[in-house]
Each structure stands twice: as structure tokens, then as C-alpha cells.
Coordinates of C-alpha atoms and ligand atoms in Angstrom, one line a residue:
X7 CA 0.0 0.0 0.0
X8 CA 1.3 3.4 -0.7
X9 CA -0.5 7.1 -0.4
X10 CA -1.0 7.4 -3.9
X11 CA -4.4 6.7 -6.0
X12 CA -5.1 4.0 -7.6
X13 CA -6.8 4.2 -11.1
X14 CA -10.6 3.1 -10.6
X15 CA -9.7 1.4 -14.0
X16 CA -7.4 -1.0 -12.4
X17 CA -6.0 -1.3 -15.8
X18 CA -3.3 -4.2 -16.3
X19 CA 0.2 -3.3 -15.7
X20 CA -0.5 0.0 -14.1
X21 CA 2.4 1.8 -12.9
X22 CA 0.0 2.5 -9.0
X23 CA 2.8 0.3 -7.0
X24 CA 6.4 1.7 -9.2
X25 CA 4.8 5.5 -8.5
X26 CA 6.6 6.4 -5.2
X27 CA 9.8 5.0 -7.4
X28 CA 9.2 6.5 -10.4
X29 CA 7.4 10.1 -9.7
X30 CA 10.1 10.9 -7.5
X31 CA 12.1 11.5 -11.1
X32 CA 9.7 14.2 -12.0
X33 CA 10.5 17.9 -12.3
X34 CA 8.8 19.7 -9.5
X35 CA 7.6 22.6 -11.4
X36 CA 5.4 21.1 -14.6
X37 CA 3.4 23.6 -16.5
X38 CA 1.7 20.5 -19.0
X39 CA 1.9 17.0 -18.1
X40 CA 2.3 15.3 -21.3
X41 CA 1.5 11.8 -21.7
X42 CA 0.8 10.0 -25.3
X43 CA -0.1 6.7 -23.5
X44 CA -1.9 7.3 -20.1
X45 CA -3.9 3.8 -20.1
X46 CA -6.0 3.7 -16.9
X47 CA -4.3 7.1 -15.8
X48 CA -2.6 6.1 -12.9
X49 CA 0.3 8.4 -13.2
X50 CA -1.2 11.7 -14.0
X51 CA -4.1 11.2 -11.2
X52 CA -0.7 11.3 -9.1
X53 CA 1.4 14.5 -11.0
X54 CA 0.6 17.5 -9.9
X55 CA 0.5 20.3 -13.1
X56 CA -1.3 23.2 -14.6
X57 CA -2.9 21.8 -17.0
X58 CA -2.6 17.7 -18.5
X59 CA -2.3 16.7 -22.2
X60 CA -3.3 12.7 -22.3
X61 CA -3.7 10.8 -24.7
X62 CA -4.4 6.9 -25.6
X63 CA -4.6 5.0 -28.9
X64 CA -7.7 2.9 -27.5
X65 CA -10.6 4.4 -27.6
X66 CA -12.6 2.6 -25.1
X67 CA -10.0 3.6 -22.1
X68 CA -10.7 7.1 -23.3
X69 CA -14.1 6.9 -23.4
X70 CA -14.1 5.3 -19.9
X71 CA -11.7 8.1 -18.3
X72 CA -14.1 11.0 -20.0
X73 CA -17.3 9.4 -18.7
X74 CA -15.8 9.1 -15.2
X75 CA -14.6 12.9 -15.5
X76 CA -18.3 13.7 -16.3
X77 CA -19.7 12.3 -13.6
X78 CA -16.9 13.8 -11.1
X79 CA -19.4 16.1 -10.9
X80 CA -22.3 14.4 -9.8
X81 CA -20.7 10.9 -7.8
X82 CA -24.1 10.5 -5.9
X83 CA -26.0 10.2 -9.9
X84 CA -23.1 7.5 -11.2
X85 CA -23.2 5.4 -7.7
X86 CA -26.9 5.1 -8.1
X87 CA -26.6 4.4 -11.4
X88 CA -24.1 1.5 -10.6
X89 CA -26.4 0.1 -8.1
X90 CA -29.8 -0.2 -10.7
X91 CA -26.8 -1.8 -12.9
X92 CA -26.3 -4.3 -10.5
X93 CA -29.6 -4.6 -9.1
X94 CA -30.8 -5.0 -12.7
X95 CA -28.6 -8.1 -13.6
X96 CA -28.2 -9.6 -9.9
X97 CA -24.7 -9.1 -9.7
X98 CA -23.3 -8.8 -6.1
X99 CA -22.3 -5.4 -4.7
X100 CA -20.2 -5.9 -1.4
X101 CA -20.2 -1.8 -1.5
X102 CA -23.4 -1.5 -0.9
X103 CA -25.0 -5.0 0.5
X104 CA -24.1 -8.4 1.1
X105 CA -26.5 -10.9 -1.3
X106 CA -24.4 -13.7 -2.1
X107 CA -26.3 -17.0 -0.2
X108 CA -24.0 -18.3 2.8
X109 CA -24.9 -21.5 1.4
X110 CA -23.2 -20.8 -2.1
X111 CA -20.0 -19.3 0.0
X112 CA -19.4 -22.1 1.6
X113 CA -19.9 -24.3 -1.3
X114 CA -17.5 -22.4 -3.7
X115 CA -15.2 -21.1 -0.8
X116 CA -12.5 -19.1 -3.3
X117 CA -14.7 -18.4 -6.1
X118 CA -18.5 -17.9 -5.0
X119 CA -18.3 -14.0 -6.7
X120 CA -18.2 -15.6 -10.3
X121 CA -20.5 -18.6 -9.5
X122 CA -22.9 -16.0 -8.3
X123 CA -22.6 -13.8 -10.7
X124 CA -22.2 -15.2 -14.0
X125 CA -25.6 -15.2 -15.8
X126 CA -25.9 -11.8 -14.8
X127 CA -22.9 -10.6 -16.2
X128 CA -23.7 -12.5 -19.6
X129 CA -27.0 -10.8 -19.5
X130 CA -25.3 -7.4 -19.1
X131 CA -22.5 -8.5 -21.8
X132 CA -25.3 -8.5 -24.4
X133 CA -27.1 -5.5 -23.7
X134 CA -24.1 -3.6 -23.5
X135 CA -23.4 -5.5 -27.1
X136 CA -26.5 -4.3 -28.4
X137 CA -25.6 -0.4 -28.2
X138 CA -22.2 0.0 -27.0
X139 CA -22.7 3.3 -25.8
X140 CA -23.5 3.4 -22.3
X141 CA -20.2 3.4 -20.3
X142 CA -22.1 2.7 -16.8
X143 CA -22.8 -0.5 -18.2
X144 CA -19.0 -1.2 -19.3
X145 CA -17.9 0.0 -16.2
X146 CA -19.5 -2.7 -14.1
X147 CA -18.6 -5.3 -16.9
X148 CA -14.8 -4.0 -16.2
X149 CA -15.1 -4.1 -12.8
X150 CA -16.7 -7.7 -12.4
X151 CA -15.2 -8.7 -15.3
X152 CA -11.9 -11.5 -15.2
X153 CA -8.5 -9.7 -14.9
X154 CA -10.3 -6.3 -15.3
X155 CA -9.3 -5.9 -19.3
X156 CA -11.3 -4.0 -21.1
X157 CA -11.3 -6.4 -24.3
X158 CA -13.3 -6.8 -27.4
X159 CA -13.3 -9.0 -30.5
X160 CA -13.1 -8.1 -34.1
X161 CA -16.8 -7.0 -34.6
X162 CA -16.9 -4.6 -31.6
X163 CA -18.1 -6.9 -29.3
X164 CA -17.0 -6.6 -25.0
X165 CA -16.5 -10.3 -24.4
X166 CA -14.4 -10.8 -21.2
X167 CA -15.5 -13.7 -19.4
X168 CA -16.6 -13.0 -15.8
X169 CA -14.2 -12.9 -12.7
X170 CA -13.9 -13.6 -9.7
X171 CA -14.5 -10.0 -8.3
X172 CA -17.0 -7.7 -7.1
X173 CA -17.7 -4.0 -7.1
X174 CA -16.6 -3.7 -3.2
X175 CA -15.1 -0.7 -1.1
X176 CA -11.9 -0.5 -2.9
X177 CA -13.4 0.4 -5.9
X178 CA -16.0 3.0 -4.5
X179 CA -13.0 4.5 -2.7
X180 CA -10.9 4.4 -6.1
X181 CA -14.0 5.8 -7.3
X182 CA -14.1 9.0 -4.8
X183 CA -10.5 9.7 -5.0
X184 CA -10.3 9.7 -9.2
X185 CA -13.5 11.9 -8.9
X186 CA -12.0 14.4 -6.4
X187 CA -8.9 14.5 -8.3
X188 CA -10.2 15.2 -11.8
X189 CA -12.4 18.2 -9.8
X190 CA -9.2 19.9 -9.4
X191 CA -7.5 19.1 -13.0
X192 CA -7.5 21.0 -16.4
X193 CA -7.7 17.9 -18.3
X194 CA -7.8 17.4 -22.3
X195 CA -7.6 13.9 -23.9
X196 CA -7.1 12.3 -27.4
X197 CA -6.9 9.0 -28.9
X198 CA -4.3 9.5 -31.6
X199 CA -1.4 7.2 -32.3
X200 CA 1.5 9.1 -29.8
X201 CA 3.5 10.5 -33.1
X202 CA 0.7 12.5 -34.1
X203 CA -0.6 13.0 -31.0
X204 CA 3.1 14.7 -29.9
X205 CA 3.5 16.3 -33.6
X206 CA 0.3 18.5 -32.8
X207 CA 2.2 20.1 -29.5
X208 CA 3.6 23.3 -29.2
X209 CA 6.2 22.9 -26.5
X210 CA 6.4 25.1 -23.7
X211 CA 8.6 26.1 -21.0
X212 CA 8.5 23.4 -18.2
X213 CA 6.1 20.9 -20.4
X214 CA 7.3 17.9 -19.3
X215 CA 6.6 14.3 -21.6
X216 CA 6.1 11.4 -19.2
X217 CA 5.9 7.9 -21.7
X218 CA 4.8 4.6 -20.7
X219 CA 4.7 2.7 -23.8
X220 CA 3.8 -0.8 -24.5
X221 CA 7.0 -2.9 -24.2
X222 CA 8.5 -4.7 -26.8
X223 CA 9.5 -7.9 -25.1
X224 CA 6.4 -8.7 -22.7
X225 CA 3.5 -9.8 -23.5
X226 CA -0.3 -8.3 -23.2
X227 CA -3.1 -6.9 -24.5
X228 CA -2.2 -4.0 -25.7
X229 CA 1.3 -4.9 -26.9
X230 CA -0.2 -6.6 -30.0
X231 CA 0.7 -3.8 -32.4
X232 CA 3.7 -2.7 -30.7
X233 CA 6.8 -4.0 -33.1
X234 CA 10.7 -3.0 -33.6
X235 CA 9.6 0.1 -36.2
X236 CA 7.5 1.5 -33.3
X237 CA 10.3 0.9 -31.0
X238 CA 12.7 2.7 -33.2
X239 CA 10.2 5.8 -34.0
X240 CA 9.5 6.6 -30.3
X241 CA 12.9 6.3 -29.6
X242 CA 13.9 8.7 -32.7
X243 CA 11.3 11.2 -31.4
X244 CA 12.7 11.3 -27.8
X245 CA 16.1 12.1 -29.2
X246 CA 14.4 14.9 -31.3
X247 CA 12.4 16.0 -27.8
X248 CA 15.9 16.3 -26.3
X249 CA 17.0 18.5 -29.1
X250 CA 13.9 20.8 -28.5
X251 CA 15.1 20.8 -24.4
X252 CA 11.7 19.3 -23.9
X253 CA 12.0 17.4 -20.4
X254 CA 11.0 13.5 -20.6
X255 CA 11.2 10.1 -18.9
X256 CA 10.2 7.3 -20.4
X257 CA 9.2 4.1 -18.4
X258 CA 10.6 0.4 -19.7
X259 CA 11.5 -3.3 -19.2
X260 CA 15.1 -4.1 -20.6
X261 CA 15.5 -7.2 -19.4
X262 CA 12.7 -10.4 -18.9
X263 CA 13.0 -13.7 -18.2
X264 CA 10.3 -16.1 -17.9
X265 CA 10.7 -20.3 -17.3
X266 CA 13.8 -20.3 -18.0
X267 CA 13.5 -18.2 -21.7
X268 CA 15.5 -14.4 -21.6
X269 CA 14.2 -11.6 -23.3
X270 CA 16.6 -8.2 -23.4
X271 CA 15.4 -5.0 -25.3
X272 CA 18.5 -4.8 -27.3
X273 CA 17.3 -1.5 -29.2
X274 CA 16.6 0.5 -25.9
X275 CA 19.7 -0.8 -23.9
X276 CA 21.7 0.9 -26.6
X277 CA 19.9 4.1 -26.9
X278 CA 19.5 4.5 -23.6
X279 CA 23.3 4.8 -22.6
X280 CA 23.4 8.6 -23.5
X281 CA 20.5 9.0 -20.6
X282 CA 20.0 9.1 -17.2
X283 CA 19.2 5.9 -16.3
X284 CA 17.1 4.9 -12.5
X285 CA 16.8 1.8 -11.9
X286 CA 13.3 0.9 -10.6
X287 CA 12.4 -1.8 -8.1
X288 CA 10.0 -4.4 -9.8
X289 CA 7.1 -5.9 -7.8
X290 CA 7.4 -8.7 -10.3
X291 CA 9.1 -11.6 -8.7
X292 CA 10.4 -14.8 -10.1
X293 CA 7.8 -18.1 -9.3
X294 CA 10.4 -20.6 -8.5
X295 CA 12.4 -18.1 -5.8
X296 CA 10.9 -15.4 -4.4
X297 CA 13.9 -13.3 -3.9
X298 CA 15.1 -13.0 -7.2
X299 CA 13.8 -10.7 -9.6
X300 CA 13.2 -12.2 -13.2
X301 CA 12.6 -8.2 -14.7
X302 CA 14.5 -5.4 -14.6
X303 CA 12.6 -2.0 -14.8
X304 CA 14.0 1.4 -15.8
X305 CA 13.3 4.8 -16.1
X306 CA 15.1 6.7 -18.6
X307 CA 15.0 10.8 -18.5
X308 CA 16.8 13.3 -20.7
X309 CA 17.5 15.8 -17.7
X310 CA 18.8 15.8 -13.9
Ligands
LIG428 C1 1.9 0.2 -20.5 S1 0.3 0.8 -20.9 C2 0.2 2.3 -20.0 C3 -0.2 2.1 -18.5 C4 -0.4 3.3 -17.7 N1 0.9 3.9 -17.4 C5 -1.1 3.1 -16.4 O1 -0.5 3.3 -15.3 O2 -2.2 2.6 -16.5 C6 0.5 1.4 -22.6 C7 -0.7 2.1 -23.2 O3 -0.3 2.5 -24.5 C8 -1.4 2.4 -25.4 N2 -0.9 2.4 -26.8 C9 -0.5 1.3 -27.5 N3 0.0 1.7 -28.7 C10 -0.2 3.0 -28.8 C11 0.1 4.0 -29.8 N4 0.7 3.6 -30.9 N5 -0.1 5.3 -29.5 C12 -0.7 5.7 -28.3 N6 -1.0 4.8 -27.3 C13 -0.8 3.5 -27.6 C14 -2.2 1.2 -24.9 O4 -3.5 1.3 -25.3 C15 -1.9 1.2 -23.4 O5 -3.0 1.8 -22.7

């Protein structure tokens, strides 16, 4: 646990536990927090700025973060709205009330939440299928949904399988704390690929670019499109950044090893020697030994 919010989004491979590591690196004085790949947000909720430039190729995550801006100002409206959700489609809601039968707890001791919730959630999966436009709805699905991905197939479709989780304190209080922090935040976000999204800026004094790409050598969701040319072009733009005295770090995994197969990001361990490298403490540790880290984590910057 650490005093910094967590993303309501609890989106995969957040950087909420690497923060007090990583934000430590920031400038202190930031007139726009730049950031071409903000995912469920995590860092900026935690940056403090005049005014914040994000930006995220998927569309979905920013549709998400602008719904729940817009209903920063009215959190009694979206809670309500939550519970009709889950009082709709008889999904449990340890927030608000405990309904899962003692009998069904004791039956399927570790995973009575999907049990119980299931045909509900497959219910809701098709009426949010049907329209695709009401973000309440693929909220919940997020939030009761397995891994909390936000995933669809080739025709559009949300179809995440249920989990193994409910919609419980830690996500109303993730909740309050993104809505109380957007209150206070000049906020403006785009879905553009990061080159164009970067080529658009006008640089200012004390912008400052903070980059958490997808990483070329492990594996996820949205790595699927990330390649060695991409690599190579945000790399090339960073060095172009530097030339502009734009301040950046940029967060990355050089080194991965998983049973017994080694990955190394051969392309950033080079470019990254004219840097400032920090070395940041993983939370990833290795199966077999629990000591011994099988990832190293850095944080490149271009400035002191
Ligand atoms: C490692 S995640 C960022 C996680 C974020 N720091 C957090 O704490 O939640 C990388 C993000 O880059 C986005 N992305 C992938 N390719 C992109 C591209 N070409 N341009 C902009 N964003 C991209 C993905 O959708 C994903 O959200």
C-alpha cells in the first residue's frame, strides 16, 4: 500500500505500486503534463500540473476516463446508477449489500463471486453488445469482469469472461478519489497514435513528456501492435524531444526472463546509454524463488 491513487480502471500493468519510485524523477515545477499513453491514468491522477495533455490510442479507455470525469461532478447520480446496474442483472455489490447465499460461500469457498454472478454478467454482456454506448454498463462489466481488461473482438463486441471479483469498497473509494482528483485538474484527452498525438504540441517552458509505452519484449493486451519500427520511431522522437530541451522520462522493461526463456530490449539498452538511467524496483518476482527478480525496470530521463 502506498499514499498514492489507484486508477478506478485497475487497468493491467498499471504503474499504482512503481509510482513512489518513479514520480520521485519528476521535475517539480510542470506547466503540461504530457503523456501519449496514459492507459487507466494512474500516473497523472498522481502529477501535480497546470494543465494535462493525455492521450491513448484505445478508444474505449478514453471513453471510460471522460465518462468518469463527467460524472466527477455528480458521484451520488453514477453510484446510483451502478447500483440499478447491478440490481438489474443480480450481480453482487459488497459496496453497498451483502447478497451472495452463505450456502453458495461455503460451497465455492474461493470463487463464490463468479459462480454467483455469471448469468448476470452474460446478460449485461449483451445488452451492452447491443448499443455500445452506455459506459455505466462497461464499467460494471470492467469491474466484475476476469482480470479487469477491457477487451473486445473483431466485430466490436466486449467479451471478457466473468471474474472472480465484485464491485466492493476499494473500488467505491478508487472511485471517490479519481472523482476528487479530476475536480481539481485542467484535463484534455485524445486518442491519436503518440507520433501525431506529440507532432500536434507546441512545447512550452517546463512541459514535461512522461511515456509509458507498450514494451516490446512482454506480453499483453495491448502490446499486439507494438513491433521493432515503433520501438525505433518513439525512440527517434525522444532524441528529437531532447534537441527541443523538452524534459521526458520514459518508463521500460530491458531485461525479462520467464521459465527459463531471456528476453533483453537490445534496441533500448543501446539508446538509452546517453541517458539518465534509475533503476526501478519491480514488484514482479520470479515463481520458483521469491527473492530473485526475473525483470529489470528502468526509467530513462533526458535531464537531472
Ligand atoms: C503500459 S500501458 C500504460 C499504462 C499506464 N501507465 C497506467 O498506469 O495505467 C501502454 C498504453 O499504450 C497504449 N498504446 C499502445 N499503442 C499506442 C500507440 N501507438 N499510440 C498511443 N497509445 C498506444 C495502450 O492502449 C496502453 O494503454
Amino acid at each position: 500500500m502506498n499514499n498514492f491513487n489507484r486508477s478506478p480502471l485497475f487497468y493491467m500493468g498499471d504503474k499504482y505500486k512503481l509510482l513512489p519510485e518513479i514520480s520521485k524523477n519528476f521535475p517539480r515545477n510542470i506547466n503540461r503534463f504530457i503523456e501519449p499513453f496514459t492507459g487507466g491514468g494512474s500516473v497523472y491522477l498522481n502529477t501535480e500540473a497546470n494543465e494535462y495533455l493525455l492521450n491513448d490510442i484505445d478508444k474505449e479507455i478514453v471513453s471510460l476516463h471522460k465518462f468518469l470525469i463527467t460524472s466527477a461532478s455528480d458521484p451520488e447520480a453514477f453510484f446510483k446508477k451502478v447500483l440499478r446496474v447491478t440490481k438489474t442483472y443480480n450481480l453482487s455489490r459488497s459496496f453497498f449489500e451483502d447478497i451472495v447465499p452463505e450456502k453458495l460461500k461455503k460451497e465455492f469457498v474461493k470463487t463464490y463471486y463468479a459462480k454467483f454472478n455469471k448469468s448476470g454478467y452474460l446478460k449485461l454482456r449483451d445488452n451492452f453488445n447491443k448499443t455500445k454506448n452506455d459506459y455505466a454498463k462497461l464499467y460494471v462489466l470492467l469491474i466484475y469482469g476476469f482480470n479487469r481488461i477491457l477487451r473486445f473482438n473483431g466485430e466490436g463486441n466486449f467479451n471478457l469472461p466473468v471474474g472472480n471479483v465484485d464491485f466492493n469498497k476499494n473500488t467505491t473509494n478508487a472511485l471517490n478519489k479519481y472523482f476528487e482528483t479530476v475536480k481539481k485538474k485542467k484535463i484534455k484527452f485524445q486518442t491519436k497514435d503518440f507520433s501525431d498525438f506529440l507532432n500536434q504540441i507546441k512545447f512550452k517552458k517546463n512541459d514535461f513528456v512522461y511515456l509509458d509505452p507498450p514494451y516490446l519484449i512482454t506480453f499483453g493486451e495491448y502490446n499486439k501492435f507494438w513491433n521493432e519500427d515503433r520501438e525505433e520511431e518513439l525512440l527517434n522522437y525522444l532524441d528529437l524531444l531532447k534537441k527541443k530541451k523538452v524534459n521526458w522520462a520514459l518508463s521500460n522493461i530491458t531485461d525479462y526472463s520467464k521459465r527459463g526463456e531471456k528476453l533483453e530490449n537490445k534496441i533500448l539498452k543501446r539508446w538509452m546509454k546517453q541517458y539518465h538511467v534509475k533503476k526501478i524496483k519491480s514488484n514482479y518476482i520470479s515463481f520458483h524463488n521469491n527473492k530473485q527478480k526475473n525483470i529489470k525496470e528502468v526509467l530513462i530521463k533526458n535531464f537531472h
